[in-house]
Amino acid sequence: MKGNKMDKISIIVPVYNVEIFLERCINSLLKQTYKNIEIILVDDGSNDKSPLICDEYAEKDNRIKVVHLENSGVSIARNIGISIASGNYIAFVDSDDYVAEDMFNYLYEMLVNNNADISMCSYYEVKAGIITAKRDEKQTKLLEPEETLKYILKTDMGIGTVVWNKLFKAEVIKNKKFPEGVVLAEDLMFLIDVIQQAKVIVYTPAPKYYYLCRSDSACRKEYSRKYFKDLHDTNIEICKKLKLINIEMYNTAVMYMLSTNIPGIARMIESDTYDDEMLKTYQKDFRSNLRRIIQFGIPFKKKCQMLMCACS
């Protein structure tokens, strides 16, 4: 291995009202086989026992730093974490999730052995006590930035448009920030900027992260008209950002937008805040992209869903 175990990994954990999950999360980080870590717990104005739990753990282990904020949102919490991180490498973990004991050793070795700037793994979904692997293979891939963006926009690859199953060289993200004031897809907007700073990205489909699917999480609390409008507007911004790279990336982004529109339509129809005008906006997206849907190389089932959404 080319790395140096003196390299420090900073793990940034935004915390907000997760007292029943927080200890499991922190314990999974303290049990890491890679010991040279600092854990930055950023309490985002929690009004439960989360701040107390953070402080208690900081007293027990000097690798833990705690920052207490007024409630400002996950993007600001992560940005503050980045600003005080002292590690050679930076990672993010959500405070209601947990990780395998060898996750950061695995990501670190994969990164340094391949002289990469970012390493990524797959993850498990934990839902109602059932743990399901998104992908469970062993083949490692070396990717260039554009390839990586295509991978993360393909929802069946087990990478996800998220930051919490990745390890970054600090120099790649130190001058980048999560978009503040954005309530949806802030991870993806951050990743689009960061990945373009990298030269080599390495990916393994081996799952090392445990993502807890919660019915009360921030992105599921309220399916209001504003939620659906924010989802649509954010996806349009993502398409604009990727269009600046090239038309192929734009096409991939459009397919990602339409893929997220499908569950968005289902939620809209099922919710108490059904909005016919917003539904028509979603449907217009499908109709204006019929040629792309037909020509783009996407799974047959997804293509049929998109065509049905356009015509129904």
Short mmCIF file of C-alpha atoms in Angstrom, two decimals:
data_model
loop_
_atom_site.label_atom_id
_atom_site.label_comp_id
_atom_site.label_asym_id
_atom_site.label_seq_id
_atom_site.Cartn_x
_atom_site.Cartn_y
_atom_site.Cartn_z
CA MET A 1 0.00 0.00 0.00
CA LYS A 2 1.31 3.44 -0.95
CA GLY A 3 -0.46 5.29 1.84
CA ASN A 4 0.79 6.43 5.22
CA LYS A 5 -1.21 5.49 8.29
CA MET A 6 -0.25 8.90 9.68
CA ASP A 7 -2.76 10.33 7.21
CA LYS A 8 -5.76 11.62 9.13
CA ILE A 9 -9.37 11.17 7.99
CA SER A 10 -11.85 13.84 9.11
CA ILE A 11 -15.42 12.49 9.34
CA ILE A 12 -18.07 15.22 9.36
CA VAL A 13 -21.41 14.31 10.95
CA PRO A 14 -24.26 16.85 10.88
CA VAL A 15 -26.57 16.19 13.83
CA TYR A 16 -30.20 17.23 14.18
CA ASN A 17 -32.71 15.63 16.57
CA VAL A 18 -31.45 12.06 16.23
CA GLU A 19 -31.06 11.04 19.87
CA ILE A 20 -32.36 7.50 19.27
CA PHE A 21 -29.86 6.84 16.44
CA LEU A 22 -26.85 8.98 17.35
CA GLU A 23 -25.00 6.62 19.70
CA ARG A 24 -25.11 3.79 17.16
CA CYS A 25 -23.67 6.13 14.53
CA ILE A 26 -20.84 7.45 16.75
CA ASN A 27 -19.99 3.97 18.04
CA SER A 28 -19.63 2.66 14.50
CA LEU A 29 -17.10 5.44 13.82
CA LEU A 30 -15.15 4.84 17.02
CA LYS A 31 -14.86 1.14 16.12
CA GLN A 32 -13.16 1.86 12.80
CA THR A 33 -10.14 -0.32 12.06
CA TYR A 34 -8.53 2.84 10.65
CA LYS A 35 -7.69 4.63 13.91
CA ASN A 36 -6.26 7.97 12.76
CA ILE A 37 -9.56 9.78 12.48
CA GLU A 38 -11.22 12.90 13.82
CA ILE A 39 -14.98 12.94 14.18
CA ILE A 40 -16.58 16.38 13.79
CA LEU A 41 -20.10 16.38 15.24
CA VAL A 42 -21.92 19.50 14.08
CA ASP A 43 -25.06 19.92 16.19
CA ASP A 44 -27.47 21.90 14.03
CA GLY A 45 -29.62 23.37 16.80
CA SER A 46 -31.11 20.09 18.02
CA ASN A 47 -33.83 20.40 20.67
CA ASP A 48 -33.65 16.81 21.92
CA LYS A 49 -30.81 15.08 23.80
CA SER A 50 -28.49 15.02 20.77
CA PRO A 51 -26.30 17.96 21.97
CA LEU A 52 -25.78 16.27 25.34
CA ILE A 53 -24.86 12.96 23.67
CA CYS A 54 -22.33 14.76 21.44
CA ASP A 55 -20.68 16.45 24.43
CA GLU A 56 -20.56 13.23 26.45
CA TYR A 57 -18.77 11.39 23.65
CA ALA A 58 -16.31 14.27 23.18
CA GLU A 59 -15.35 13.93 26.85
CA LYS A 60 -14.65 10.21 26.39
CA ASP A 61 -12.57 10.35 23.19
CA ASN A 62 -10.25 13.18 22.17
CA ARG A 63 -10.74 12.34 18.48
CA ILE A 64 -14.22 13.88 18.70
CA LYS A 65 -14.86 17.59 18.16
CA VAL A 66 -18.28 19.14 18.74
CA VAL A 67 -19.70 22.33 17.25
CA HIS A 68 -23.08 23.68 18.38
CA LEU A 69 -25.06 25.90 15.99
CA GLU A 70 -28.44 27.51 15.77
CA ASN A 71 -30.54 25.51 13.32
CA SER A 72 -29.18 26.42 9.88
CA GLY A 73 -29.59 23.32 7.72
CA VAL A 74 -27.39 20.41 6.71
CA SER A 75 -25.42 22.34 4.06
CA ILE A 76 -24.20 24.98 6.53
CA ALA A 77 -23.43 22.28 9.10
CA ARG A 78 -21.28 20.39 6.60
CA ASN A 79 -19.57 23.56 5.37
CA ILE A 80 -18.56 24.43 8.92
CA GLY A 81 -17.27 20.89 9.32
CA ILE A 82 -15.14 21.28 6.18
CA SER A 83 -13.76 24.59 7.40
CA ILE A 84 -12.41 23.10 10.66
CA ALA A 85 -11.40 19.66 9.34
CA SER A 86 -7.67 19.01 9.82
CA GLY A 87 -7.45 15.67 8.01
CA ASN A 88 -5.69 14.80 4.77
CA TYR A 89 -8.95 13.17 3.72
CA ILE A 90 -12.58 14.12 4.40
CA ALA A 91 -15.72 12.00 4.63
CA PHE A 92 -19.35 12.59 5.56
CA VAL A 93 -21.71 10.39 7.57
CA ASP A 94 -25.35 11.12 8.37
CA SER A 95 -26.12 10.90 12.07
CA ASP A 96 -29.01 8.42 11.76
CA ASP A 97 -26.87 6.00 9.71
CA TYR A 98 -23.90 3.80 10.59
CA VAL A 99 -20.93 2.22 8.84
CA ALA A 100 -19.03 -1.07 8.64
CA GLU A 101 -15.99 -1.27 10.94
CA ASP A 102 -13.59 -1.42 7.99
CA MET A 103 -15.29 1.19 5.81
CA PHE A 104 -12.71 3.96 6.07
CA ASN A 105 -9.72 1.63 5.98
CA TYR A 106 -11.25 0.08 2.85
CA LEU A 107 -11.92 3.44 1.17
CA TYR A 108 -8.49 4.77 2.19
CA GLU A 109 -6.55 1.80 0.84
CA MET A 110 -8.58 1.81 -2.36
CA LEU A 111 -7.91 5.53 -2.83
CA VAL A 112 -4.16 5.54 -2.17
CA ASN A 113 -3.44 2.25 -3.97
CA ASN A 114 -5.02 3.66 -7.11
CA ASN A 115 -3.60 7.17 -6.69
CA ALA A 116 -7.15 8.49 -6.82
CA ASP A 117 -8.72 11.70 -5.51
CA ILE A 118 -12.06 10.17 -4.49
CA SER A 119 -13.04 6.62 -3.51
CA MET A 120 -16.63 5.38 -3.43
CA CYS A 121 -18.40 2.27 -2.19
CA SER A 122 -21.93 0.93 -2.37
CA TYR A 123 -24.32 0.77 0.59
CA TYR A 124 -27.05 -1.14 2.37
CA GLU A 125 -30.59 0.15 2.78
CA VAL A 126 -32.01 -0.47 6.26
CA LYS A 127 -35.80 -0.36 6.21
CA ALA A 128 -38.10 -1.69 8.92
CA GLY A 129 -35.25 -3.84 10.23
CA ILE A 130 -34.53 -5.40 6.82
CA ILE A 131 -31.04 -4.81 5.38
CA THR A 132 -30.73 -4.90 1.59
CA ALA A 133 -27.51 -4.41 -0.38
CA LYS A 134 -27.81 -1.98 -3.29
CA ARG A 135 -24.91 -3.81 -4.98
CA ASP A 136 -22.69 -6.57 -3.65
CA GLU A 137 -19.92 -7.26 -6.13
CA LYS A 138 -16.15 -7.11 -5.90
CA GLN A 139 -15.06 -5.51 -9.16
CA THR A 140 -13.28 -2.19 -8.68
CA LYS A 141 -13.50 0.46 -11.39
CA LEU A 142 -11.25 3.43 -12.13
CA LEU A 143 -13.29 6.31 -13.49
CA GLU A 144 -12.66 9.72 -14.98
CA PRO A 145 -14.81 12.65 -13.79
CA GLU A 146 -17.35 12.51 -16.63
CA GLU A 147 -17.75 8.75 -16.26
CA THR A 148 -18.27 9.20 -12.53
CA LEU A 149 -21.04 11.74 -13.03
CA LYS A 150 -22.80 9.32 -15.37
CA TYR A 151 -22.42 6.53 -12.81
CA ILE A 152 -23.90 8.50 -9.93
CA LEU A 153 -26.83 9.66 -12.07
CA LYS A 154 -27.70 6.05 -12.89
CA THR A 155 -29.79 5.09 -9.88
CA ASP A 156 -29.19 1.33 -10.26
CA MET A 157 -25.41 1.51 -9.81
CA GLY A 158 -25.44 1.57 -6.00
CA ILE A 159 -23.34 4.76 -5.78
CA GLY A 160 -26.07 7.28 -5.17
CA THR A 161 -26.17 11.05 -5.62
CA VAL A 162 -24.95 11.37 -2.02
CA VAL A 163 -21.69 12.23 -0.23
CA TRP A 164 -21.86 9.76 2.66
CA ASN A 165 -20.40 6.67 0.93
CA LYS A 166 -17.32 8.46 -0.39
CA LEU A 167 -13.85 9.51 0.76
CA PHE A 168 -12.29 12.70 -0.63
CA LYS A 169 -8.78 14.08 -0.69
CA ALA A 170 -9.07 17.26 1.38
CA GLU A 171 -7.43 19.32 -1.35
CA VAL A 172 -10.26 18.41 -3.75
CA ILE A 173 -13.04 19.82 -1.58
CA LYS A 174 -11.44 22.44 0.69
CA ASN A 175 -12.40 25.27 -1.70
CA LYS A 176 -15.91 23.91 -2.35
CA LYS A 177 -19.13 24.42 -0.43
CA PHE A 178 -22.51 22.75 -0.23
CA PRO A 179 -25.15 25.09 -1.66
CA GLU A 180 -26.82 26.91 1.22
CA GLY A 181 -30.55 27.51 1.16
CA VAL A 182 -31.12 24.44 -1.03
CA VAL A 183 -33.37 21.80 0.57
CA LEU A 184 -33.15 19.08 -2.08
CA ALA A 185 -30.22 17.47 -3.93
CA GLU A 186 -27.59 19.57 -2.13
CA ASP A 187 -25.33 16.49 -2.17
CA LEU A 188 -25.56 16.13 -5.94
CA MET A 189 -24.95 19.81 -6.62
CA PHE A 190 -21.85 19.63 -4.40
CA LEU A 191 -20.64 16.44 -6.09
CA ILE A 192 -20.96 17.90 -9.59
CA ASP A 193 -18.50 20.64 -8.63
CA VAL A 194 -16.14 18.42 -6.64
CA ILE A 195 -15.91 15.55 -9.12
CA GLN A 196 -14.82 17.94 -11.85
CA GLN A 197 -11.84 18.87 -9.61
CA ALA A 198 -10.70 15.24 -9.46
CA LYS A 199 -8.49 13.40 -11.94
CA VAL A 200 -9.12 9.79 -10.90
CA ILE A 201 -12.06 8.31 -8.99
CA VAL A 202 -12.16 4.69 -7.82
CA TYR A 203 -15.39 2.79 -7.15
CA THR A 204 -16.21 -0.57 -5.61
CA PRO A 205 -19.72 -2.04 -5.56
CA ALA A 206 -18.92 -3.59 -2.15
CA PRO A 207 -21.42 -2.13 0.39
CA LYS A 208 -19.86 -0.58 3.49
CA TYR A 209 -22.41 2.04 4.56
CA TYR A 210 -25.79 1.44 6.24
CA TYR A 211 -28.40 3.95 5.12
CA LEU A 212 -31.49 4.12 7.31
CA CYS A 213 -34.73 4.69 5.38
CA ARG A 214 -36.88 6.80 7.70
CA SER A 215 -40.44 7.86 7.06
CA ASP A 216 -39.84 11.04 9.10
CA SER A 217 -36.55 12.14 7.52
CA ALA A 218 -36.12 15.71 6.28
CA CYS A 219 -36.75 14.83 2.64
CA ARG A 220 -39.95 12.89 3.42
CA LYS A 221 -41.64 15.02 6.06
CA GLU A 222 -43.96 16.99 3.84
CA TYR A 223 -44.95 16.42 0.25
CA SER A 224 -46.34 19.92 -0.23
CA ARG A 225 -46.66 21.84 -3.48
CA LYS A 226 -43.41 23.59 -2.52
CA TYR A 227 -41.66 20.20 -2.25
CA PHE A 228 -42.63 19.22 -5.79
CA LYS A 229 -41.76 22.65 -7.16
CA ASP A 230 -38.38 22.57 -5.38
CA LEU A 231 -37.71 19.10 -6.79
CA HIS A 232 -38.48 20.27 -10.31
CA ASP A 233 -36.50 23.53 -10.04
CA THR A 234 -33.48 21.74 -8.54
CA ASN A 235 -33.47 19.17 -11.32
CA ILE A 236 -33.59 21.94 -13.93
CA GLU A 237 -30.55 23.57 -12.27
CA ILE A 238 -28.70 20.24 -12.31
CA CYS A 239 -29.42 19.89 -16.04
CA LYS A 240 -28.09 23.40 -16.64
CA LYS A 241 -24.88 22.70 -14.71
CA LEU A 242 -24.20 19.49 -16.63
CA LYS A 243 -25.06 21.05 -19.99
CA LEU A 244 -21.98 23.24 -19.49
CA ILE A 245 -19.82 20.09 -19.70
CA ASN A 246 -21.24 18.68 -22.94
CA ILE A 247 -24.47 17.56 -24.59
CA GLU A 248 -23.97 13.92 -23.58
CA MET A 249 -23.83 14.89 -19.92
CA TYR A 250 -26.92 17.03 -20.44
CA ASN A 251 -28.79 14.05 -21.89
CA THR A 252 -27.78 11.95 -18.89
CA ALA A 253 -28.97 14.69 -16.54
CA VAL A 254 -32.33 14.91 -18.34
CA MET A 255 -32.81 11.15 -17.94
CA TYR A 256 -31.97 11.50 -14.24
CA MET A 257 -34.56 14.29 -13.92
CA LEU A 258 -37.23 12.21 -15.62
CA SER A 259 -36.36 9.20 -13.46
CA THR A 260 -36.91 11.25 -10.30
CA ASN A 261 -40.13 12.65 -11.79
CA ILE A 262 -41.67 9.15 -11.83
CA PRO A 263 -41.72 8.67 -8.02
CA GLY A 264 -42.46 12.40 -7.72
CA ILE A 265 -45.68 11.93 -9.70
CA ALA A 266 -46.63 8.91 -7.59
CA ARG A 267 -46.09 10.87 -4.37
CA MET A 268 -48.04 13.81 -5.74
CA ILE A 269 -51.04 11.65 -6.64
CA GLU A 270 -50.96 9.85 -3.28
CA SER A 271 -50.46 12.97 -1.15
CA ASP A 272 -53.10 15.24 0.33
CA THR A 273 -51.50 18.16 -1.52
CA TYR A 274 -52.28 16.93 -5.03
CA ASP A 275 -51.60 19.75 -7.47
CA ASP A 276 -52.88 19.45 -11.01
CA GLU A 277 -50.73 22.31 -12.35
CA MET A 278 -47.54 20.81 -10.92
CA LEU A 279 -48.51 17.42 -12.32
CA LYS A 280 -48.89 19.00 -15.75
CA THR A 281 -45.42 20.57 -15.38
CA TYR A 282 -43.92 17.13 -14.72
CA GLN A 283 -45.84 15.64 -17.63
CA LYS A 284 -44.61 18.44 -19.91
CA ASP A 285 -41.03 17.40 -19.07
CA PHE A 286 -41.74 13.90 -20.36
CA ARG A 287 -43.49 15.08 -23.50
CA SER A 288 -40.76 17.56 -24.42
CA ASN A 289 -38.16 14.80 -24.15
CA LEU A 290 -39.92 12.00 -26.04
CA ARG A 291 -37.10 11.69 -28.57
CA ARG A 292 -34.49 11.39 -25.82
CA ILE A 293 -36.58 8.78 -24.00
CA ILE A 294 -36.89 6.67 -27.14
CA GLN A 295 -33.24 6.99 -28.20
CA PHE A 296 -31.47 6.98 -24.83
CA GLY A 297 -30.03 3.69 -23.59
CA ILE A 298 -32.12 3.13 -20.46
CA PRO A 299 -33.75 -0.09 -19.18
CA PHE A 300 -36.89 -1.09 -21.08
CA LYS A 301 -39.07 -0.96 -17.93
CA LYS A 302 -37.99 2.60 -17.15
CA LYS A 303 -38.51 3.64 -20.76
CA CYS A 304 -42.07 2.28 -20.63
CA GLN A 305 -42.75 4.17 -17.39
CA MET A 306 -41.54 7.43 -18.93
CA LEU A 307 -43.62 6.96 -22.06
CA MET A 308 -46.68 6.17 -19.95
CA CYS A 309 -46.11 9.34 -17.89
CA ALA A 310 -45.88 11.33 -21.14
CA CYS A 311 -49.06 9.88 -22.63
CA SER A 312 -51.31 9.19 -19.65
#
